[in-house]
PDB file of C-alpha atoms in Angstrom:
ATOM      1  CA  MET A 273     125.164 141.798 120.484  1.00 50.00           C
ATOM      2  CA  SER A 274     123.520 141.471 117.082  1.00 60.00           C
ATOM      3  CA  GLU A 275     121.000 143.333 115.116  1.00 78.00           C
ATOM      4  CA  LYS A 276     117.148 142.854 116.362  1.00 87.00           C
ATOM      5  CA  ILE A 277     114.990 140.882 114.096  1.00 90.00           C
ATOM      6  CA  ARG A 278     111.350 140.398 114.017  1.00 91.00           C
ATOM      7  CA  LEU A 279     110.692 137.502 115.790  1.00 93.00           C
ATOM      8  CA  GLN A 280     108.286 135.274 113.412  1.00 91.00           C
ATOM      9  CA  LYS A 281     111.248 135.723 110.782  1.00 89.00           C
ATOM     10  CA  TYR A 282     113.571 134.152 113.253  1.00 90.00           C
ATOM     11  CA  MET A 283     111.057 131.588 113.991  1.00 90.00           C
ATOM     12  CA  ALA A 284     110.755 131.216 110.677  1.00 86.00           C
ATOM     13  CA  GLU A 285     114.997 131.244 109.763  1.00 83.00           C
ATOM     14  CA  CYS A 286     114.766 128.139 112.862  1.00 85.00           C
ATOM     15  CA  GLY A 287     112.352 126.082 110.632  1.00 80.00           C
ATOM     16  CA  VAL A 288     109.543 126.464 112.954  1.00 86.00           C
ATOM     17  CA  ALA A 289     107.114 127.347 110.304  1.00 84.00           C
ATOM     18  CA  SER A 290     106.876 129.531 107.155  1.00 83.00           C
ATOM     19  CA  ARG A 291     106.581 133.387 108.505  1.00 84.00           C
ATOM     20  CA  ARG A 292     102.821 133.563 108.125  1.00 85.00           C
ATOM     21  CA  ALA A 293     102.310 130.674 109.964  1.00 87.00           C
ATOM     22  CA  CYS A 294     104.744 131.337 112.874  1.00 90.00           C
ATOM     23  CA  GLU A 295     102.268 134.766 113.174  1.00 92.00           C
ATOM     24  CA  THR A 296      99.700 132.749 114.044  1.00 92.00           C
ATOM     25  CA  ILE A 297     101.755 130.688 116.983  1.00 92.00           C
ATOM     26  CA  ILE A 298     102.526 133.975 118.106  1.00 94.00           C
ATOM     27  CA  THR A 299      99.109 135.549 118.188  1.00 93.00           C
ATOM     28  CA  ASP A 300      98.136 131.633 119.537  1.00 92.00           C
ATOM     29  CA  GLY A 301     100.073 132.729 122.711  1.00 92.00           C
ATOM     30  CA  ARG A 302     102.731 129.534 122.213  1.00 93.00           C
ATOM     31  CA  VAL A 303     105.903 131.687 121.859  1.00 94.00           C
ATOM     32  CA  THR A 304     107.755 133.167 125.199  1.00 94.00           C
ATOM     33  CA  VAL A 305     110.834 135.190 125.023  1.00 93.00           C
ATOM     34  CA  ASN A 306     113.292 134.643 127.902  1.00 91.00           C
ATOM     35  CA  GLY A 307     110.197 133.106 129.660  1.00 90.00           C
ATOM     36  CA  LEU A 308     107.977 135.999 128.813  1.00 91.00           C
ATOM     37  CA  LYS A 309     104.956 135.169 126.600  1.00 92.00           C
ATOM     38  CA  ALA A 310     104.933 136.970 123.663  1.00 90.00           C
ATOM     39  CA  GLN A 311     101.885 137.662 121.589  1.00 85.00           C
ATOM     40  CA  GLU A 312     102.726 141.374 119.780  1.00 86.00           C
ATOM     41  CA  LEU A 313     103.795 140.496 115.859  1.00 87.00           C
ATOM     42  CA  GLY A 314     105.895 143.476 115.980  1.00 83.00           C
ATOM     43  CA  THR A 315     108.498 141.894 118.963  1.00 90.00           C
ATOM     44  CA  LYS A 316     111.824 142.270 118.012  1.00 91.00           C
ATOM     45  CA  ILE A 317     114.710 139.834 119.359  1.00 92.00           C
ATOM     46  CA  ASP A 318     118.298 139.300 119.507  1.00 88.00           C
ATOM     47  CA  PRO A 319     119.364 136.347 118.201  1.00 83.00           C
ATOM     48  CA  ASP A 320     122.243 136.121 120.148  1.00 78.00           C
ATOM     49  CA  TYR A 321     120.958 136.916 123.620  1.00 82.00           C
ATOM     50  CA  ASP A 322     117.135 136.237 123.757  1.00 88.00           C
ATOM     51  CA  GLU A 323     115.896 132.787 124.291  1.00 90.00           C
ATOM     52  CA  ILE A 324     113.007 131.677 122.333  1.00 93.00           C
ATOM     53  CA  CYS A 325     110.564 128.708 123.189  1.00 92.00           C
ATOM     54  CA  VAL A 326     107.911 127.416 120.959  1.00 93.00           C
ATOM     55  CA  ASP A 327     105.208 125.149 123.516  1.00 92.00           C
ATOM     56  CA  GLY A 328     108.013 124.985 125.568  1.00 91.00           C
ATOM     57  CA  LYS A 329     111.165 123.852 123.755  1.00 89.00           C
ATOM     58  CA  LEU A 330     113.737 125.948 122.855  1.00 89.00           C
ATOM     59  CA  ILE A 331     114.537 126.958 119.116  1.00 89.00           C
ATOM     60  CA  LYS A 332     117.986 127.271 117.494  1.00 82.00           C
ATOM     61  CA  LYS A 333     118.890 128.255 114.209  1.00 77.00           C
ATOM     62  CA  SER A 334     119.928 125.152 111.952  1.00 70.00           C
ATOM     63  CA  LYS A 335     123.302 125.704 110.325  1.00 69.00           C
ATOM     64  CA  LYS A 336     122.552 123.335 107.233  1.00 81.00           C
ATOM     65  CA  LYS A 337     119.042 124.191 105.039  1.00 87.00           C
ATOM     66  CA  TYR A 338     116.924 121.491 103.893  1.00 91.00           C
ATOM     67  CA  TYR A 339     114.802 121.262 100.602  1.00 94.00           C
ATOM     68  CA  ILE A 340     112.904 118.436 100.279  1.00 96.00           C
ATOM     69  CA  MET A 341     110.277 116.969  97.426  1.00 98.00           C
ATOM     70  CA  LEU A 342     107.798 114.563  98.924  1.00 98.00           C
ATOM     71  CA  ASN A 343     105.456 112.438  96.450  1.00 98.00           C
ATOM     72  CA  LYS A 344     102.480 113.015  98.813  1.00 98.00           C
ATOM     73  CA  PRO A 345      99.998 109.871  99.395  1.00 98.00           C
ATOM     74  CA  SER A 346      96.281 110.514 100.179  1.00 97.00           C
ATOM     75  CA  GLY A 347      95.406 110.176 103.885  1.00 95.00           C
ATOM     76  CA  TYR A 348      98.233 112.286 105.180  1.00 96.00           C
ATOM     77  CA  ILE A 349      97.553 115.908 106.736  1.00 94.00           C
ATOM     78  CA  THR A 350      99.934 118.668 105.423  1.00 93.00           C
ATOM     79  CA  SER A 351     101.245 119.712 108.586  1.00 87.00           C
ATOM     80  CA  ALA A 352     103.926 119.467 111.304  1.00 80.00           C
ATOM     81  CA  SER A 353     101.697 117.939 114.144  1.00 79.00           C
ATOM     82  CA  ASP A 354      97.983 117.303 114.507  1.00 81.00           C
ATOM     83  CA  GLN A 355      95.518 117.351 117.335  1.00 81.00           C
ATOM     84  CA  PHE A 356      93.841 114.468 116.309  1.00 86.00           C
ATOM     85  CA  GLY A 357      96.441 112.119 115.900  1.00 86.00           C
ATOM     86  CA  ARG A 358      96.295 111.607 112.193  1.00 90.00           C
ATOM     87  CA  LYS A 359      98.812 110.767 109.844  1.00 93.00           C
ATOM     88  CA  THR A 360     101.185 114.102 108.798  1.00 94.00           C
ATOM     89  CA  VAL A 361     103.649 114.531 106.227  1.00 95.00           C
ATOM     90  CA  LEU A 362     106.346 114.958 108.185  1.00 92.00           C
ATOM     91  CA  ASP A 363     105.706 111.298 109.287  1.00 92.00           C
ATOM     92  CA  LEU A 364     106.985 110.117 106.041  1.00 94.00           C
ATOM     93  CA  ILE A 365     110.566 111.194 106.798  1.00 92.00           C
ATOM     94  CA  SER A 366     111.084 111.797 110.503  1.00 80.00           C
ATOM     95  CA  ASN A 367     113.177 108.732 110.542  1.00 81.00           C
ATOM     96  CA  ASP A 368     115.598 109.718 108.042  1.00 83.00           C
ATOM     97  CA  ILE A 369     116.074 113.296 108.915  1.00 85.00           C
ATOM     98  CA  SER A 370     116.294 114.585 112.335  1.00 78.00           C
ATOM     99  CA  GLU A 371     115.894 118.520 111.453  1.00 81.00           C
ATOM    100  CA  ARG A 372     112.731 119.930 112.245  1.00 82.00           C
ATOM    101  CA  LEU A 373     111.226 120.737 108.235  1.00 89.00           C
ATOM    102  CA  TYR A 374     107.491 122.317 107.439  1.00 87.00           C
ATOM    103  CA  PRO A 375     105.240 122.054 104.461  1.00 92.00           C
ATOM    104  CA  VAL A 376     105.826 124.920 101.537  1.00 92.00           C
ATOM    105  CA  GLY A 377     102.239 125.596 101.431  1.00 88.00           C
ATOM    106  CA  ARG A 378      99.552 122.392 101.153  1.00 88.00           C
ATOM    107  CA  LEU A 379      97.602 120.097  99.785  1.00 94.00           C
ATOM    108  CA  ASP A 380      94.380 118.654 101.035  1.00 94.00           C
ATOM    109  CA  TYR A 381      94.141 115.555 102.685  1.00 94.00           C
ATOM    110  CA  ASP A 382      92.477 113.410  99.978  1.00 95.00           C
ATOM    111  CA  THR A 383      95.281 114.986  97.158  1.00 97.00           C
ATOM    112  CA  GLU A 384      98.186 113.420  96.676  1.00 98.00           C
ATOM    113  CA  GLY A 385     101.845 114.640  94.506  1.00 98.00           C
ATOM    114  CA  LEU A 386     104.644 116.846  94.827  1.00 98.00           C
ATOM    115  CA  LEU A 387     104.887 118.847  98.102  1.00 98.00           C
ATOM    116  CA  LEU A 388     107.758 120.691  99.622  1.00 97.00           C
ATOM    117  CA  LEU A 389     109.255 120.891 102.999  1.00 95.00           C
ATOM    118  CA  THR A 390     112.167 123.150 104.144  1.00 92.00           C
ATOM    119  CA  ASN A 391     114.011 124.632 107.400  1.00 87.00           C
ATOM    120  CA  ASP A 392     114.650 127.709 105.381  1.00 86.00           C
ATOM    121  CA  GLY A 393     112.133 130.369 105.936  1.00 80.00           C
ATOM    122  CA  ASN A 394     112.990 133.032 103.368  1.00 81.00           C
ATOM    123  CA  PHE A 395     112.920 130.043 100.733  1.00 87.00           C
ATOM    124  CA  ALA A 396     109.235 129.316 101.808  1.00 87.00           C
ATOM    125  CA  HIS A 397     108.062 132.827 102.168  1.00 83.00           C
ATOM    126  CA  ASN A 398     109.295 133.934  99.071  1.00 83.00           C
ATOM    127  CA  LEU A 399     107.572 130.760  97.513  1.00 87.00           C
ATOM    128  CA  THR A 400     104.185 131.236  98.721  1.00 85.00           C
ATOM    129  CA  HIS A 401     103.778 134.702  98.557  1.00 81.00           C
ATOM    130  CA  PRO A 402     100.708 136.022  96.633  1.00 79.00           C
ATOM    131  CA  SER A 403     102.857 138.091  94.545  1.00 81.00           C
ATOM    132  CA  LYS A 404     104.954 135.724  93.687  1.00 83.00           C
ATOM    133  CA  GLU A 405     102.821 133.816  91.705  1.00 86.00           C
ATOM    134  CA  THR A 406     104.192 130.286  91.291  1.00 91.00           C
ATOM    135  CA  ASP A 407     102.553 128.019  88.684  1.00 94.00           C
ATOM    136  CA  LYS A 408     101.289 124.546  90.299  1.00 97.00           C
ATOM    137  CA  THR A 409     100.122 121.664  87.388  1.00 98.00           C
ATOM    138  CA  TYR A 410      97.619 119.313  88.389  1.00 98.00           C
ATOM    139  CA  ILE A 411      96.163 116.276  87.015  1.00 98.00           C
ATOM    140  CA  ALA A 412      92.521 115.870  87.820  1.00 98.00           C
ATOM    141  CA  VAL A 413      90.190 112.832  87.175  1.00 98.00           C
ATOM    142  CA  VAL A 414      86.757 114.247  87.162  1.00 98.00           C
ATOM    143  CA  SER A 415      83.349 113.012  86.468  1.00 97.00           C
ATOM    144  CA  GLY A 416      81.625 112.961  83.237  1.00 97.00           C
ATOM    145  CA  THR A 417      83.068 114.525  79.647  1.00 96.00           C
ATOM    146  CA  VAL A 418      84.245 118.126  79.978  1.00 97.00           C
ATOM    147  CA  SER A 419      83.739 119.580  76.767  1.00 96.00           C
ATOM    148  CA  THR A 420      85.565 122.517  75.163  1.00 96.00           C
ATOM    149  CA  ARG A 421      83.445 125.445  76.158  1.00 97.00           C
ATOM    150  CA  GLU A 422      83.768 124.108  79.886  1.00 97.00           C
ATOM    151  CA  ALA A 423      87.543 123.969  79.757  1.00 97.00           C
ATOM    152  CA  GLY A 424      87.412 127.442  78.360  1.00 97.00           C
ATOM    153  CA  ILE A 425      85.396 127.927  81.375  1.00 97.00           C
ATOM    154  CA  LEU A 426      87.686 127.098  83.496  1.00 97.00           C
ATOM    155  CA  SER A 427      90.702 128.927  82.006  1.00 97.00           C
ATOM    156  CA  LYS A 428      89.295 132.063  81.952  1.00 97.00           C
ATOM    157  CA  GLY A 429      88.184 131.942  85.599  1.00 96.00           C
ATOM    158  CA  VAL A 430      84.721 130.990  87.810  1.00 97.00           C
ATOM    159  CA  PHE A 431      83.326 131.742  90.910  1.00 96.00           C
ATOM    160  CA  ILE A 432      84.384 130.178  94.321  1.00 96.00           C
ATOM    161  CA  ASP A 433      83.405 131.347  97.395  1.00 94.00           C
ATOM    162  CA  GLY A 434      82.483 134.694  96.081  1.00 94.00           C
ATOM    163  CA  LYS A 435      85.226 135.471  94.359  1.00 96.00           C
ATOM    164  CA  LYS A 436      86.746 134.833  90.888  1.00 97.00           C
ATOM    165  CA  THR A 437      89.444 132.900  90.303  1.00 96.00           C
ATOM    166  CA  ALA A 438      92.080 133.836  88.147  1.00 96.00           C
ATOM    167  CA  PRO A 439      93.099 132.630  84.858  1.00 96.00           C
ATOM    168  CA  ALA A 440      94.450 128.829  84.425  1.00 97.00           C
ATOM    169  CA  LYS A 441      95.854 126.823  81.736  1.00 98.00           C
ATOM    170  CA  VAL A 442      94.066 123.712  80.790  1.00 98.00           C
ATOM    171  CA  SER A 443      93.886 120.725  78.705  1.00 97.00           C
ATOM    172  CA  LEU A 444      91.335 117.645  78.501  1.00 96.00           C
ATOM    173  CA  SER A 445      91.925 113.916  77.801  1.00 95.00           C
ATOM    174  CA  HIS A 446      88.757 111.912  77.454  1.00 94.00           C
ATOM    175  CA  ARG A 447      88.976 108.346  79.045  1.00 93.00           C
ATOM    176  CA  PRO A 448      86.723 105.064  78.130  1.00 93.00           C
ATOM    177  CA  ASP A 449      84.850 105.036  81.315  1.00 94.00           C
ATOM    178  CA  ASN A 450      82.957 108.060  81.057  1.00 95.00           C
ATOM    179  CA  THR A 451      85.580 110.609  83.026  1.00 97.00           C
ATOM    180  CA  THR A 452      87.754 113.203  82.101  1.00 98.00           C
ATOM    181  CA  GLN A 453      91.643 113.963  82.959  1.00 98.00           C
ATOM    182  CA  ILE A 454      92.105 117.619  83.321  1.00 98.00           C
ATOM    183  CA  THR A 455      95.791 118.843  83.539  1.00 98.00           C
ATOM    184  CA  ILE A 456      95.434 122.677  85.032  1.00 98.00           C
ATOM    185  CA  THR A 457      98.046 124.690  85.777  1.00 98.00           C
ATOM    186  CA  ILE A 458      96.973 127.606  88.584  1.00 97.00           C
ATOM    187  CA  HIS A 459      98.928 129.998  90.370  1.00 94.00           C
ATOM    188  CA  GLU A 460      96.534 131.009  93.652  1.00 92.00           C
ATOM    189  CA  GLY A 461      96.314 128.306  96.529  1.00 86.00           C
ATOM    190  CA  ARG A 462      92.812 129.081  97.827  1.00 90.00           C
ATOM    191  CA  ASN A 463      91.398 126.221  99.835  1.00 90.00           C
ATOM    192  CA  ARG A 464      90.461 123.440  97.413  1.00 94.00           C
ATOM    193  CA  GLN A 465      90.414 125.385  94.851  1.00 96.00           C
ATOM    194  CA  ILE A 466      90.699 122.702  91.724  1.00 97.00           C
ATOM    195  CA  ARG A 467      88.000 120.861  93.468  1.00 97.00           C
ATOM    196  CA  LYS A 468      85.852 123.664  93.756  1.00 97.00           C
ATOM    197  CA  MET A 469      86.175 124.846  90.254  1.00 97.00           C
ATOM    198  CA  CYS A 470      85.569 121.718  88.716  1.00 97.00           C
ATOM    199  CA  SER A 471      82.124 121.711  91.302  1.00 97.00           C
ATOM    200  CA  ALA A 472      81.552 125.259  89.394  1.00 97.00           C
ATOM    201  CA  ILE A 473      81.330 123.638  86.088  1.00 97.00           C
ATOM    202  CA  SER A 474      79.086 120.354  87.525  1.00 97.00           C
ATOM    203  CA  HIS A 475      81.906 117.968  87.837  1.00 98.00           C
ATOM    204  CA  GLU A 476      83.256 116.012  90.527  1.00 97.00           C
ATOM    205  CA  VAL A 477      86.867 115.581  91.014  1.00 98.00           C
ATOM    206  CA  LEU A 478      87.384 111.786  91.992  1.00 98.00           C
ATOM    207  CA  TYR A 479      91.569 111.860  91.541  1.00 98.00           C
ATOM    208  CA  LEU A 480      93.771 114.916  92.485  1.00 98.00           C
ATOM    209  CA  LYS A 481      97.315 115.002  92.052  1.00 98.00           C
ATOM    210  CA  ARG A 482      99.943 117.909  91.961  1.00 98.00           C
ATOM    211  CA  VAL A 483     102.664 117.149  89.532  1.00 98.00           C
ATOM    212  CA  ALA A 484     104.812 120.576  89.589  1.00 98.00           C
ATOM    213  CA  ILE A 485     105.581 123.456  90.861  1.00 96.00           C
ATOM    214  CA  GLY A 486     106.900 126.413  88.624  1.00 94.00           C
ATOM    215  CA  ASP A 487     109.527 124.106  86.522  1.00 94.00           C
ATOM    216  CA  VAL A 488     110.075 121.851  89.540  1.00 97.00           C
ATOM    217  CA  ILE A 489     108.108 118.104  88.259  1.00 97.00           C
ATOM    218  CA  LEU A 490     107.401 115.457  90.343  1.00 98.00           C
ATOM    219  CA  GLY A 491     108.412 113.138  87.692  1.00 95.00           C
ATOM    220  CA  ASN A 492     108.640 108.996  88.474  1.00 96.00           C
ATOM    221  CA  LEU A 493     109.448 109.807  92.679  1.00 97.00           C
ATOM    222  CA  PRO A 494     107.511 106.351  93.966  1.00 98.00           C
ATOM    223  CA  ILE A 495     104.279 107.757  96.037  1.00 97.00           C
ATOM    224  CA  GLY A 496     105.340 108.476  99.850  1.00 97.00           C
ATOM    225  CA  LYS A 497     108.702 108.740  99.076  1.00 97.00           C
ATOM    226  CA  TRP A 498     110.979 112.109  99.007  1.00 97.00           C
ATOM    227  CA  ARG A 499     114.300 113.203  97.551  1.00 96.00           C
ATOM    228  CA  HIS A 500     116.582 116.411  98.256  1.00 96.00           C
ATOM    229  CA  LEU A 501     115.856 119.235  95.522  1.00 96.00           C
ATOM    230  CA  ASN A 502     119.368 119.749  93.162  1.00 94.00           C
ATOM    231  CA  PRO A 503     120.548 122.963  93.020  1.00 90.00           C
ATOM    232  CA  VAL A 504     119.586 123.619  89.559  1.00 93.00           C
ATOM    233  CA  GLU A 505     115.359 122.750  91.062  1.00 95.00           C
ATOM    234  CA  ILE A 506     116.200 124.996  93.994  1.00 92.00           C
ATOM    235  CA  ASN A 507     117.052 128.182  91.633  1.00 89.00           C
ATOM    236  CA  LYS A 508     114.552 127.755  89.389  1.00 90.00           C
ATOM    237  CA  LEU A 509     112.006 127.979  92.472  1.00 91.00           C
ATOM    238  CA  LEU A 510     113.901 131.094  93.532  1.00 83.00           C
ATOM    239  CA  ARG A 511     113.687 132.973  90.420  1.00 77.00           C
TER     240      ARG A 511
END
């Protein structure tokens, strides 16, 4: 008999989802342990003895770990599945990889760019935990001409949803069509944060793309395509 571990930790290690997402799956009543529904987050299991099922499907820990970079197109849900039948980011890799993967963090439906997918729960947990403060860099094209003063406001933080955003790195590039390209680096991951930040200075986001997570950059990976992270990139993200 092996040492017992928390159910959500084991689920994450099996590639079901990130640890926090697994907690929601448990409390939603979608998990059984030896045929009995488990909805307590404190539940501990023996990986060598107990039979764990999610939505009726047996889960087992994979020996091989996957770390995938995807250039997400607009029009895809950042989720393993969608109850409304919309396209998900996993549809872009499912023909090539049969292993159960899940997104690390999220990108909005209408946002493009760098998205990581994995079956390593500890990797995902460490990367998305608020205490890690992982930088994420975006390119946004917004309506109108953003002034230096407005860029300074963004960099110092603005109030969205009643709470001030953390300081950000902001640079501007004005375009001839009365729009502005903003390159912005943040370490928070609040819902539609970049769009709401730009709205707070009265500029609408017309296009949004994530181009880097930490020191790992999207580069010239074509839209809708994916590749494996190399060992150097994985180590950069774990620093």
